[in-house]
Amino acid sequence: MNKLLLIDDEEDVRYSFQRIFDSPEVELATASSGEEGLKLIPKFKPDLVLMDVRMGGMNGLETLRKIRASDPKLLVILMTAYGTTQTAIEAMKLGAYDYLLKPFDAVKIKDLIANALKAARDMKQVVSYQPLLESEDYELGIVGRSEAMQQVFKLIGQVAASDATALITGESGTGKELAARAIYHHSNRSRQSFLAVNCAAIPEQLLESELFGHERGAFTGATNQRIGKFEQCDKGTIFLDEIGDMTPATQTKILRVLQSGTFERVGGNQPIQVDVRVIAATNKHLEQAVAAKQFREDLFYRVNVVRIPMPPLRERADDIPLLVNYFLEKIGREQGHAPKSVAASAIRLLEKYHWPGNVRELENALRRAHVMAKSDAILLSDLPPEISGQSPGATVAPTVGEGAVSDVSALARQLFQWAKRDPKLKVIPAVERELVIQALKETADNQVAAAKLLGITRATLRKRIEKFGIQRELSVK
Ligand SMILES: Nc1ncnc2c1ncn2[C@@H]1O[C@H](COP(=O)(O)OP(=O)(O)OP(=O)(O)O)[C@@H](O)[C@H]1O
Ligand SMILES: [Mg+2]
């Protein structure tokens, strides 16, 4: 349940927000003045505050200043009318998370709020770096008792106590983001903001402006000044995720911030001074990127002050039973019932598997198995075929029903995960192409049978073969 507090002196606005957020996932409280809002905050404990700038009594900026002084981690989104963006910029400098322009666009509001809530969660959910399996509130720990994880916990503890830049490396899904949050939560800056920026997910041209902001007119489309994450996060911690994916220009700017704490907004020439702690992560081999001149060597040394290598899951198989318990407990809690158990034979198989997607893959596999399991125990046959080693043909559900549909949605979620990591992957064409190839293989290139299997006409199949350039022995039968 997410708690939103709306502070606005106009009843119409409060009413329309009540309509937009009439959902079981959101609890909305409203206040009609800054004073009232400030009184409500300690009682209601919102995850996010939405606030009008222009109000009778204490105005939005003053209220924001007070909120920031008493709780720098509480995120605030300001709402302002067109033409008063200068105030919005002021608000960002005071540490507002973002601002919304009136009149509102409901889709934009929802997106922005979803992002802000994720940032609020990152800051608030304490990630503990000790295995906490026995305790009551163990949900958010980094789980692991293996030698390799003990080493990780030690490093996290050491780097958290200092203000040094840390570089977390490791394969996808090994828990890099979790480790970054654990460092933050145990650092001296834990009462200040934590903002994560995924350098791979933001288009190159926008990343620099996201990090450092821009001046009005800095480039086509820059109609207003914008405050970047470094400025917003002053005194706090910034998490540069996928740091290996930055352009040389952005690398140069990051180097300068790390060396001197200064930068300029894109298109600006006034140096801005900030005090930000940087934690970086990457699944790339940065030494190789340096050798290939894709990553600045001087920047590499600057971020590599403390290196935390996250071990791949296959190298710490002794943690697998522990992780299985942890995730089943978590899934059980989410769904409001007792956790399912796992057959010993299934555990043995999980311990042997090579886990290319690491802990994330394990969690997904368990979620899927949870759906497949017909009783309160997960059996070998409930595990995904790539793990249980069954041929995919054997797992095609004989009855097309819930099972098959949930298989497909698990698959879709997996594909979206990949697509998020690899922007070049176009999900639908990629899947379509693969389906056509597999159908032709399955039917020994019999187009009639393949089309039937795919549920499309033969003419459509032919078009697809041509479109995707699938060259095969086409035996028409
Ligand atoms: N040791 C662990 N204990 C519990 N959960 C973990 C552990 N490691 C990872 N997870 C969970 O696995 C998922 C992936 O972790 P995370 O996002 O931190 O990985 P990552 O290394 O940043 O991956 P990517 O490179 O794909 O971004 C998350 O849901 C995280 O909570
Ligand atoms: Mg990550």
Tab-separated table of C-alpha atoms in Angstrom, residues 26 35 41 56 91 103 115 144 146 175-176 181 231 245 267 277 290 326 356 391 405 436 450 477:
chain	number	residue	atom	x	y	z
A	26	VAL	CA	-3.049	3.745	-2.859
A	35	GLU	CA	0.268	24.197	7.817
A	41	ILE	CA	2.914	14.214	7.942
A	56	GLY	CA	-2.893	30.824	0.839
A	91	ALA	CA	11.709	23.869	-5.830
A	103	PRO	CA	-3.342	21.267	-16.311
A	115	ASN	CA	8.913	6.456	-10.334
A	144	GLY	CA	23.852	-15.632	1.872
A	146	SER	CA	28.648	-18.781	1.850
A	175	GLY	CA	22.350	-8.395	-6.374
A	176	LYS	CA	24.397	-5.321	-7.335
A	181	ARG	CA	21.247	0.119	-1.217
A	231	GLU	CA	22.207	18.851	-7.900
A	245	ASP	CA	27.318	2.304	-20.704
A	267	GLY	CA	24.652	24.477	-22.058
A	277	ARG	CA	28.642	10.201	-2.652
A	290	VAL	CA	39.504	0.539	-20.596
A	326	TYR	CA	13.705	-16.819	1.600
A	356	PRO	CA	22.977	-17.669	-16.009
A	391	SER	CA	12.487	-31.247	-23.406
A	405	VAL	CA	-1.435	-19.052	-19.905
A	436	VAL	CA	8.432	-19.441	-37.068
A	450	ALA	CA	3.862	-25.350	-39.214
A	477	LYS	CA	3.948	-31.678	-48.677
